[in-house]
CSV table of C-alpha atoms and ligand atoms in Angstrom, one decimal:
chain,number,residue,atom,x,y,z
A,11,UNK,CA,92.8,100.4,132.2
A,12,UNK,CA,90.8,101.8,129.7
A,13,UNK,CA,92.4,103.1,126.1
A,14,UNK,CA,90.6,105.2,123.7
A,15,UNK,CA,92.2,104.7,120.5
A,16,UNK,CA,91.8,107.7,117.5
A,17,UNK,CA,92.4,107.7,113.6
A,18,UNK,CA,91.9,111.4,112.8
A,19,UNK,CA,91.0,111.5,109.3
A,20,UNK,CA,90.6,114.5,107.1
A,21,UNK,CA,86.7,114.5,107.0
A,22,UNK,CA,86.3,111.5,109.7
A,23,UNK,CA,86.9,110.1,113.3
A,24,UNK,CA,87.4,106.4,114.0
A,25,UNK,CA,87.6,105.5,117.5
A,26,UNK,CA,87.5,102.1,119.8
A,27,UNK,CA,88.0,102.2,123.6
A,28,UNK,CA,89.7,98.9,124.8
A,29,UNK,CA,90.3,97.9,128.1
A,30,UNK,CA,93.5,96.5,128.5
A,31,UNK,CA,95.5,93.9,129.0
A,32,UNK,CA,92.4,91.9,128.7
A,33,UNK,CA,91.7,93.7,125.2
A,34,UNK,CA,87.6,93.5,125.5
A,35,UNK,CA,86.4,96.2,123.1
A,36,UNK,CA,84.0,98.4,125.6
A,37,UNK,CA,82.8,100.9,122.5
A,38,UNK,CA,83.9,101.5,119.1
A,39,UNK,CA,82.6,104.2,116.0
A,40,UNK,CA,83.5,106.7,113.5
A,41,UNK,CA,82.0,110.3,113.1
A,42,UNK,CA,81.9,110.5,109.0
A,43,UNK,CA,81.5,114.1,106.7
A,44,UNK,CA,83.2,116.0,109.1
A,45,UNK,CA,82.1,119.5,108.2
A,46,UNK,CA,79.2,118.5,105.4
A,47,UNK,CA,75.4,119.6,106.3
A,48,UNK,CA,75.1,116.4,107.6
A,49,UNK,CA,77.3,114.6,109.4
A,50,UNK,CA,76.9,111.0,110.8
A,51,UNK,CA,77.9,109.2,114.2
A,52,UNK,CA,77.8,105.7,114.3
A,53,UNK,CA,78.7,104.3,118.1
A,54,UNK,CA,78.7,100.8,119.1
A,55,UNK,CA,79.2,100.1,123.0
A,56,UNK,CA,78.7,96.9,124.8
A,57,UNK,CA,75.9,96.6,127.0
A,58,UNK,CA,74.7,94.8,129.8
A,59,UNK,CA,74.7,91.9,128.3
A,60,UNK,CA,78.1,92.0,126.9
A,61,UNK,CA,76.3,92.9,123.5
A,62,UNK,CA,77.7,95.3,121.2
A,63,UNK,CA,74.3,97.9,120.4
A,64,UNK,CA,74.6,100.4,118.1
A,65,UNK,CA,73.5,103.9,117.8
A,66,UNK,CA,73.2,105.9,114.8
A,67,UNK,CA,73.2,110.0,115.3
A,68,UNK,CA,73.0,112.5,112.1
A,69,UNK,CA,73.7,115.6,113.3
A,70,UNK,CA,75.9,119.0,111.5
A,71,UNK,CA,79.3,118.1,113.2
A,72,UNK,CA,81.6,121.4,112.1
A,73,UNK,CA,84.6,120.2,112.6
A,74,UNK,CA,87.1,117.6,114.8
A,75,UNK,CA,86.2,119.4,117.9
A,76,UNK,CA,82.4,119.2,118.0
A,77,UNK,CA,83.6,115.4,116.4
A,78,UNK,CA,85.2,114.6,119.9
A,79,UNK,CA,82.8,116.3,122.3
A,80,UNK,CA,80.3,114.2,120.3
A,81,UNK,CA,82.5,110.8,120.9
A,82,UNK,CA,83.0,111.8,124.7
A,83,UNK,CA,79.2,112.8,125.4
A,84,UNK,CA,78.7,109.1,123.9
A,85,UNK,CA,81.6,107.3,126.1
A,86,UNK,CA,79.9,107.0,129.8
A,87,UNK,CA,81.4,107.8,133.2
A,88,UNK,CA,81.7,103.7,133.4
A,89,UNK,CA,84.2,104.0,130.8
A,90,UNK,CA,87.0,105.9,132.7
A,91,UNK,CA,90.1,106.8,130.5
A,92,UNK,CA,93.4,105.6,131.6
A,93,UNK,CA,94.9,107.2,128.5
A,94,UNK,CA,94.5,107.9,124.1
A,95,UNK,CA,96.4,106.1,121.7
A,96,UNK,CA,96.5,108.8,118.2
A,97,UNK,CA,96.9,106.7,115.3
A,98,UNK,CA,99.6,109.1,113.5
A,99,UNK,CA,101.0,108.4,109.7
A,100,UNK,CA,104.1,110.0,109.5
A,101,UNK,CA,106.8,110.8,111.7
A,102,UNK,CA,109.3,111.1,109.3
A,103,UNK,CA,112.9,109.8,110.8
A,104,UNK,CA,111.9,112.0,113.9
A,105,UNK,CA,110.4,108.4,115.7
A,106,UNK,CA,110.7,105.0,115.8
A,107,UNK,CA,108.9,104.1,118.6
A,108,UNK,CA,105.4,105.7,120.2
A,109,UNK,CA,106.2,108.9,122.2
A,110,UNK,CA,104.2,110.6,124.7
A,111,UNK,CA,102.9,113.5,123.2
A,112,UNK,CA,103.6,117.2,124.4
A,113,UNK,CA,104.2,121.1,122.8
A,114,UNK,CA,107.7,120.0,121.5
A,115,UNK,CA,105.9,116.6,119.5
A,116,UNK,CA,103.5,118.3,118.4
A,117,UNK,CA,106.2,121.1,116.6
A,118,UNK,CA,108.1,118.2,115.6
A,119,UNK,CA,104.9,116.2,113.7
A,120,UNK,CA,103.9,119.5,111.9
A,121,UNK,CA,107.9,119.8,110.6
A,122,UNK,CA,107.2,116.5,108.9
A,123,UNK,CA,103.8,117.0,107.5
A,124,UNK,CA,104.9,118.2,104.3
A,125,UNK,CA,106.0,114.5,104.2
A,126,UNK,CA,102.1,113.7,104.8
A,127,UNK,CA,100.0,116.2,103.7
A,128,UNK,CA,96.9,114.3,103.5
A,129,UNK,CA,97.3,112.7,106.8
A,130,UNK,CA,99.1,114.3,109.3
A,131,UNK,CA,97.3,117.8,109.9
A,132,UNK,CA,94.6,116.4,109.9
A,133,UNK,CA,95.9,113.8,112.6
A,134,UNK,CA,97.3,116.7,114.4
A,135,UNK,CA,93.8,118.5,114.5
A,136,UNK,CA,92.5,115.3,116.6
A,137,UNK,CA,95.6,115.7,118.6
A,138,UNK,CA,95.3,119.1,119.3
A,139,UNK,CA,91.7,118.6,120.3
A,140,UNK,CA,92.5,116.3,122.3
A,141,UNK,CA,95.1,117.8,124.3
A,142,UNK,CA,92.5,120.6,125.0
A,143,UNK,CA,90.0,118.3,126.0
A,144,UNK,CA,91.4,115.6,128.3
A,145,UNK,CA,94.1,117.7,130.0
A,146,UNK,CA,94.6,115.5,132.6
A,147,UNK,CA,94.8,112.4,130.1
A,148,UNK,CA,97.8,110.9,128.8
A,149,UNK,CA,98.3,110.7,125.4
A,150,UNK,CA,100.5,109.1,122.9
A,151,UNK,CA,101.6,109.4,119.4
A,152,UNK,CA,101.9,105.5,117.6
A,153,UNK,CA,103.4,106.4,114.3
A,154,UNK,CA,102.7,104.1,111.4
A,155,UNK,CA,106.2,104.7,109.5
A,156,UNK,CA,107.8,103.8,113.1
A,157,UNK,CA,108.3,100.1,112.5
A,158,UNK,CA,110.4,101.2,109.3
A,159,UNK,CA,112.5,103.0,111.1
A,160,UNK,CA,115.6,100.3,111.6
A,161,UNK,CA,115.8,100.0,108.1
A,162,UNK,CA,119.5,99.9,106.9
A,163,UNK,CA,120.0,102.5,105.0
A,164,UNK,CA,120.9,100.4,101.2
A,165,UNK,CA,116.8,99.6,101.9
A,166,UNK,CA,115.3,102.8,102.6
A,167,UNK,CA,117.7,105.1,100.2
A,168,UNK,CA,116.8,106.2,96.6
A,169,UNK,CA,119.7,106.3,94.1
A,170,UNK,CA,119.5,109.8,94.4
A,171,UNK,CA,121.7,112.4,95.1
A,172,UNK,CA,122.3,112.6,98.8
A,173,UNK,CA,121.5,116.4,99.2
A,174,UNK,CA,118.1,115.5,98.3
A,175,UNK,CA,118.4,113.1,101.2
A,176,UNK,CA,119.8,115.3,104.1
A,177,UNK,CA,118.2,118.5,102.9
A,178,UNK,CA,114.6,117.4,102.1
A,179,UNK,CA,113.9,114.0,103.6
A,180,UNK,CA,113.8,112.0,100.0
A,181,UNK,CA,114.1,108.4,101.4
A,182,UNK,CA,111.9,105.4,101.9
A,183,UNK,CA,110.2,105.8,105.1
A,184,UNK,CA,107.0,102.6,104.5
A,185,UNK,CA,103.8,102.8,106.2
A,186,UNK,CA,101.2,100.2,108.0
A,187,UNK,CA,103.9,99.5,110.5
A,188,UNK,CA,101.0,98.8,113.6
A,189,UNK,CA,99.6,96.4,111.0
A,190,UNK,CA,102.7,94.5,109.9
A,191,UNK,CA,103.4,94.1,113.5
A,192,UNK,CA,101.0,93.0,114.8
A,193,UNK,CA,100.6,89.9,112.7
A,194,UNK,CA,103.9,89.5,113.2
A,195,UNK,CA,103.7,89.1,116.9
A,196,UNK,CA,100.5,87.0,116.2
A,197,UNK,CA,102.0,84.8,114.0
A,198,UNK,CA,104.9,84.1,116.4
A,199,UNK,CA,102.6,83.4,119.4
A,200,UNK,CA,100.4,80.9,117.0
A,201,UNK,CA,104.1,79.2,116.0
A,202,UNK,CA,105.2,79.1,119.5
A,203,UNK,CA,108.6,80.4,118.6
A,204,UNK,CA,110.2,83.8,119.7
A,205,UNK,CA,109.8,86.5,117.1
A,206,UNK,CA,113.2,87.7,117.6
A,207,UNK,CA,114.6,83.8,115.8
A,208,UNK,CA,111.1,83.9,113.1
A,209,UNK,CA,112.3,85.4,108.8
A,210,UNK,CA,108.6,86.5,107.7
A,211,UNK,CA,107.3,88.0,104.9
A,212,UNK,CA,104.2,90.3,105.9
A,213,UNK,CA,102.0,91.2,103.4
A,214,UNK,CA,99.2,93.6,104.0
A,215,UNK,CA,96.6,94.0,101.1
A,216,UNK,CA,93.6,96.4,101.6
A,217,UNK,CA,92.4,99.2,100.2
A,218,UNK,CA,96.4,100.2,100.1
A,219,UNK,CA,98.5,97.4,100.0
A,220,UNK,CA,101.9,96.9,101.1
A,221,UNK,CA,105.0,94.1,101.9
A,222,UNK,CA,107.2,93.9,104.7
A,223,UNK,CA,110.4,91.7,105.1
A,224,UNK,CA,111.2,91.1,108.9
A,225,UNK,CA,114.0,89.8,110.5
A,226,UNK,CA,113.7,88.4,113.8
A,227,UNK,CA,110.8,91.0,114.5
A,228,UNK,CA,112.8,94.0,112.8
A,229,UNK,CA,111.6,95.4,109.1
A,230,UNK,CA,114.7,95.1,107.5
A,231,UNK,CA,112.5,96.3,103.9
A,232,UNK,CA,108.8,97.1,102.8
A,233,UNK,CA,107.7,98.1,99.8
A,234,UNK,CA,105.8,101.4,100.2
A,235,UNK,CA,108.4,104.1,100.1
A,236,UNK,CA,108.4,108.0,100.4
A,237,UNK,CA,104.9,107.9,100.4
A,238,UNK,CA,102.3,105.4,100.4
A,239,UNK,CA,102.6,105.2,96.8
A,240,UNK,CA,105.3,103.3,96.0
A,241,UNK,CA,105.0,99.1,96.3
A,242,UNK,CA,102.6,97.1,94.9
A,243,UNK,CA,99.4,97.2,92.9
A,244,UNK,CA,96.3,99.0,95.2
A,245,UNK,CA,93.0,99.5,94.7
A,246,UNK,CA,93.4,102.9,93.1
A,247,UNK,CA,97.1,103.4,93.5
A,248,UNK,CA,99.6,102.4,91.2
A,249,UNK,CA,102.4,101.1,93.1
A,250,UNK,CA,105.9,100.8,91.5
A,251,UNK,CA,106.2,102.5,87.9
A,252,UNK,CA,109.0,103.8,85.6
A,253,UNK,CA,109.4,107.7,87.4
A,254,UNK,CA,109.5,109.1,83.6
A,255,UNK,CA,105.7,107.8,82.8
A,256,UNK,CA,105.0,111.2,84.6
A,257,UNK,CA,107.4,113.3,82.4
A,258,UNK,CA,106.2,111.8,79.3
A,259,UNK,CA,102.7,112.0,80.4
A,260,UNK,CA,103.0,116.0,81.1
A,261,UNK,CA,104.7,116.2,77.7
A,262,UNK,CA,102.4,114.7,75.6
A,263,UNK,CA,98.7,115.1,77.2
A,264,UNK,CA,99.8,118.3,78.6
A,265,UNK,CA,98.6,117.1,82.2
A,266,UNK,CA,100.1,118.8,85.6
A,267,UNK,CA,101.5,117.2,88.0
A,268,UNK,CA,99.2,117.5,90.3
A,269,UNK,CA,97.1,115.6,87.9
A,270,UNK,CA,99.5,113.0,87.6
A,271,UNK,CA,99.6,112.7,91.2
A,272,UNK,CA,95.7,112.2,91.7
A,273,UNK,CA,95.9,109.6,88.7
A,274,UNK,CA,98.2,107.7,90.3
A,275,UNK,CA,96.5,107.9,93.8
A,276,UNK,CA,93.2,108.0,93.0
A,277,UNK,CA,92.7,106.2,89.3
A,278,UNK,CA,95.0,103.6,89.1
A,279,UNK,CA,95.8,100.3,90.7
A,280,UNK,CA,92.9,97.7,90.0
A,281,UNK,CA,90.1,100.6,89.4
A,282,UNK,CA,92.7,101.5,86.4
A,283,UNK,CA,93.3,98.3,84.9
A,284,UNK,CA,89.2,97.6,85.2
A,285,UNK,CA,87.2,100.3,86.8
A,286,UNK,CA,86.4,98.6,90.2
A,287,UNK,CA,88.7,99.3,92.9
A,288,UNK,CA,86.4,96.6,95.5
A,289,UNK,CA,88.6,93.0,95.2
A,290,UNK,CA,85.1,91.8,95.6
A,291,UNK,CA,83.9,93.3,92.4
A,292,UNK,CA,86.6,92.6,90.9
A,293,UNK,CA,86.8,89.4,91.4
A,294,UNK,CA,82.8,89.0,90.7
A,295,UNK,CA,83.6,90.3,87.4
A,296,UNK,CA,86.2,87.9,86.3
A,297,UNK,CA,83.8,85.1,87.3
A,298,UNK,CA,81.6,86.7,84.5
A,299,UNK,CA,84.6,86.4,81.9
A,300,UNK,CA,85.2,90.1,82.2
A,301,UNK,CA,88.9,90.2,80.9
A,302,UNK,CA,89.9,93.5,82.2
A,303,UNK,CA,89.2,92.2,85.6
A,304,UNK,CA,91.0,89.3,85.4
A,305,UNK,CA,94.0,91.1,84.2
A,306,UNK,CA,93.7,93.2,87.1
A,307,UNK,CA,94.0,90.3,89.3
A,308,UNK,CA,96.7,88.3,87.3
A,309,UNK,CA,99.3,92.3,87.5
A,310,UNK,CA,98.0,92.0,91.3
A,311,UNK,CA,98.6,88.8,92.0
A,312,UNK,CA,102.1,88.7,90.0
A,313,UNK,CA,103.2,91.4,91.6
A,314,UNK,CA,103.0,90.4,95.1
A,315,UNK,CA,104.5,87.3,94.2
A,316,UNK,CA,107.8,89.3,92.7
A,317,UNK,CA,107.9,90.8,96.0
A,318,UNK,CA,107.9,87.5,97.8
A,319,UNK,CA,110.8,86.8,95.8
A,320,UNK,CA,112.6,89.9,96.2
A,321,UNK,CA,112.1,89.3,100.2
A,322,UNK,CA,112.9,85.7,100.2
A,323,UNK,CA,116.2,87.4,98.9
A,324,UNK,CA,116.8,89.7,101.2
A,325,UNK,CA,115.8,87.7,104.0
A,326,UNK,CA,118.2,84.6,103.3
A,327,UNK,CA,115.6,82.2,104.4
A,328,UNK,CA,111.9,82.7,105.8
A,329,UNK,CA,109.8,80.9,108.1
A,330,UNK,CA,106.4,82.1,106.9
A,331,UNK,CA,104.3,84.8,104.9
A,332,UNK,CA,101.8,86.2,106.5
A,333,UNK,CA,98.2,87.5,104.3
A,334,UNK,CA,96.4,90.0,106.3
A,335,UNK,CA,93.5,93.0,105.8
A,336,UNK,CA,91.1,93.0,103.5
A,337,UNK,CA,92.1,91.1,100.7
A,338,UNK,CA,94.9,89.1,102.5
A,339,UNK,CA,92.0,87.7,104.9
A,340,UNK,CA,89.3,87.2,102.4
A,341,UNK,CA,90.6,86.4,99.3
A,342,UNK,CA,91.3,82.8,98.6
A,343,UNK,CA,92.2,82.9,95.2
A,344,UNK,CA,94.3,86.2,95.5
A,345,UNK,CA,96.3,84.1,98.1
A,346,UNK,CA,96.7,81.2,95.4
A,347,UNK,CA,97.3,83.1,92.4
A,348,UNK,CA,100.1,85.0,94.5
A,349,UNK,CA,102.1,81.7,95.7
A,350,UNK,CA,101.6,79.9,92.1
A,351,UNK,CA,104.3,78.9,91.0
A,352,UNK,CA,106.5,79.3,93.8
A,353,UNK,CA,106.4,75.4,95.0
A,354,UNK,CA,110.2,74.8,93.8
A,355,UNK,CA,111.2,77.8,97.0
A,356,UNK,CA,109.2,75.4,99.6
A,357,UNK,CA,106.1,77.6,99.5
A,358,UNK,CA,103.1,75.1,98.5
A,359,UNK,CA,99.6,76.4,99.5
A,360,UNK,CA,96.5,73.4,100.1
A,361,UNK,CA,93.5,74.3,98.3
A,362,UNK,CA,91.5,73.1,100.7
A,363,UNK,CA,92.8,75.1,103.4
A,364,UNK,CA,93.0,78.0,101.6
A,365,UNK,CA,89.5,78.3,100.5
A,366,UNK,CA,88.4,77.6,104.6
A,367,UNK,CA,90.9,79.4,106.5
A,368,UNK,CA,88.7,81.6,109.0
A,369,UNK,CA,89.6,82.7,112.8
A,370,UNK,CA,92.3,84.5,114.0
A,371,UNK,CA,95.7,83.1,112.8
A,372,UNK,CA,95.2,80.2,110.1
A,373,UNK,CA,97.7,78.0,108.1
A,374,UNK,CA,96.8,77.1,104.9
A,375,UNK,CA,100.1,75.4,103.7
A,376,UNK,CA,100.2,72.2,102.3
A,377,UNK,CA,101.9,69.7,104.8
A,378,UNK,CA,104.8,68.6,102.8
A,379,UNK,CA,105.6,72.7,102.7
A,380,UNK,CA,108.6,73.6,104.6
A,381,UNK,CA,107.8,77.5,104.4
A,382,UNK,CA,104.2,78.4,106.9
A,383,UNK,CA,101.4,80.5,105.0
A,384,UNK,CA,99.8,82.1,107.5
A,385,UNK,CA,96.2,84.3,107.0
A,386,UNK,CA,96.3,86.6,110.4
A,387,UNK,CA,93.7,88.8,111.1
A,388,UNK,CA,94.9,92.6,111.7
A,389,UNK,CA,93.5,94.6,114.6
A,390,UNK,CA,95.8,97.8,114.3
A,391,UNK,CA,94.2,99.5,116.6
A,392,UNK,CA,94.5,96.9,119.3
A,393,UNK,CA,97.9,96.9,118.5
A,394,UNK,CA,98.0,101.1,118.8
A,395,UNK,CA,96.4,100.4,122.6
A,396,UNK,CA,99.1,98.1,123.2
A,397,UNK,CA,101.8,100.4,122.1
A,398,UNK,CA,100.3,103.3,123.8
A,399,UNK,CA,100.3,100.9,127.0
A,400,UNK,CA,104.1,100.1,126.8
A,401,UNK,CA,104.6,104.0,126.1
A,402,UNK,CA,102.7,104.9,129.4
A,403,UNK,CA,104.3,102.6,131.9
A,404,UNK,CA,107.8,103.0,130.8
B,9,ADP,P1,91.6,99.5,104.4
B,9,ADP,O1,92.9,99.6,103.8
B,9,ADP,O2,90.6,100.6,104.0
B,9,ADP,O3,91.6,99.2,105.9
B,9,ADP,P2,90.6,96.8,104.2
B,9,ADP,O4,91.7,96.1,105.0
B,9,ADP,O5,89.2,96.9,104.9
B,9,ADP,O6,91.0,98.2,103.7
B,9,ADP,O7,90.4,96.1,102.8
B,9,ADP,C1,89.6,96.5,101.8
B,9,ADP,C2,89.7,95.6,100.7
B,9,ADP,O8,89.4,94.2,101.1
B,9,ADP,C3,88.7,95.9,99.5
B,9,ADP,O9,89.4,95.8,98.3
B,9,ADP,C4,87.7,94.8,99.7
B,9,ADP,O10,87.1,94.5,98.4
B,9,ADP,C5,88.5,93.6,100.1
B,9,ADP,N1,87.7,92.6,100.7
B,9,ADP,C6,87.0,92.6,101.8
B,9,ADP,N2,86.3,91.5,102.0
B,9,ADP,C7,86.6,90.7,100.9
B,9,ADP,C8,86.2,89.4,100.5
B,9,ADP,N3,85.4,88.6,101.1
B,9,ADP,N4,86.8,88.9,99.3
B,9,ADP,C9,87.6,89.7,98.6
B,9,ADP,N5,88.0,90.9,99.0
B,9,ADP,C10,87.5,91.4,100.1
């Protein structure tokens, strides 16, 4: 079967079509500058000779309709549709598992969009598209907060008073939940042990960045929160931070708070600390003795590892951590820097297999390590086809 998988951004539209269960990717893309004079669609499909070729279109796409009738016109009549998987970014407490999607979901996704509200309209408009396009079509909502969900509650509740709670949502809800488990199944299948009897720490460190403790295949913690904010360091986010920085801030520069709130989003994280929000750069720079961008690393780097210890805690014991996305695939020295020092808890990282880990699932432990450091590739949107799979045929 055949599983178009969407990410409905607010100015783009990443897709991939998988066949499934045997998980060949028959087309992938992204329409970009949605609604800008010109707009640009990128398409790879395999060919004939299993070949991924690639087609470049500029054209004025108006908005996420023309967007889809563009991706559709480009998906040919070999490439049947069993059913579309919508990447979705908040469902607030209102999920916890992928839901077929109809009128009532739809009204229920919009009540939580105030939760999300630079993601979820405009994951809604792809919906609602969608559901006007391929009527006959199955579709189905995989919600990145949804692996959160069975948090107990002394993890996901803010010392706050419990109105705020019940009346407006105020809780920690944690995001890249398709990525976090994925690599957790992966890393399972490469340790040939059932999930449900594996303590792993999941660490997922791209653009945002974010750690997950799981418990025999459960999140029992993560570290983003209300909103994607929260956690550790990101490229331009500032993860954790003393809530009255804000209040001071508005006091004494005079700032708003939605000022505040697009510093901490958007100019923070490493591109505050150095400029550069690319690890690459950054990295590059502290090669050149560029001290701002070393710092940048060293908060990074030390605060993952704080994290590892605060999971280690709240895990009891732990099997393995997991480095995944861009930085937890690529980075070598970000892996290093982040386990230093933690040799006297069993987790010892070899150099050597650190700086070559490549493939799918690699361990880069040292042998004498009792703990496994595992760097898993993420696919998140094979892991939305596979969810959207289980949601059809139950
Ligand atoms: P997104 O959250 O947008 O999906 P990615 O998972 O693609 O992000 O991660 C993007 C981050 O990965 C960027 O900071 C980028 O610099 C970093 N990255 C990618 N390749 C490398 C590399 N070879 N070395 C260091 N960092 C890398």
């Amino acid at each position: 079967m055949n599983i178009l998988v969407l990410n409905s951004g607010s100015s783009s539209i990443k897709y991939q079509l998988l066949e499934m269960p045997s998980t060949t990717l028959l087309a992938a893309g992204q329409v970009e500058r949605i609604g800008e004079v010109e707009s640009r669609l990128t398409h790879r499909r395999r060919n004939a000779e299993d070949k991924m070729e690639v087609h470049v279109h500029m054209a004025h796409i108006r908005n996420h309709r023309a967007g889809l009738v563009a991706i559709t016109e480009l998906l040919d009549d070999t490439m049947q549709l069993t059913a579309i998987g919508h990447r979705v970014v908040h469902a607030g407490e209102a999920f916890s598992a992928p839901i077929r999607i109809d009128a009532q979901v739809i009204e229920i996704l919009r009540g939580v969009s105030e939760l999300a509200p630079l993601h979820n309209p405009a994951n809604l408009a792809g919906i609602e598209v969608c559901l006007e396009l391929f009527q006959d079509i199955q579709q189905v909502a995989v919600f990145d907060t949804a692996f959160h969900q069975g948090m107990p509650a002394h993890a996901y509740r803010y010392a706050l008073p419990n109105s705020l709670y019940s009346k407006h949502g105020v809780r920690r809800y944690g995001f890249h939940g398709t990525s976090h488990s994925y690599v957790a199944r992966q890393a399972a299948l490469h340790l040939q042990k059932p999930l449900e009897t594996l303590n792993l720490i999941s660490l997922h460190l791209g653009n945002g960045a974010s750690a997950a403790a799981i418990h025999g295949g459960r999140c029992i913690d993560t570290s983003m929160g209300m909103t994607p904010m929260e956690g550790l360091m990101m490229g331009t986010r500032c993860g954790d931070i003393d809530p009255a920085v804000a209040f001071y801030l508005q006091r004494v520069t005079g700032q708003s708070s939605a000022d505040i709130e697009s510093l901490y989003n958007h100019n923070s994280g490493l591109k505050g600390i150095c400029g550069e929000n690319d690890m690459r750069e950054v990295l590059r720079m502290a090669d050149a003795d560029d001290n701002a961008a070393q710092l940048a690393i060293d908060i990074y780097c030390y605060r993952i590892k704080k994290y590892i210890g605060a999971y280690l805690a709240a895990l009891g014991r732990i099997d393995g951590i997991i480095f995944t996305a861009g930085i937890g695939e690529n980075a070598p020295r970000v892996r290093q820097l982040s386990c230093h020092g933690l040799e006297a808890l069993g987790i010892v990282i070899d150099e050597t297999r650190n700086v070559r880990a490549q493939g799918d699932v690699c361990e880069i432990q040292s042998s004498n390590a009792n703990i496994k450091l595992l760097v898993v590739r993420t696919n998140e949107e094979l892991e939305i086809a596979r969810q959207t799979v289980e949601c059809i045929e139950c």
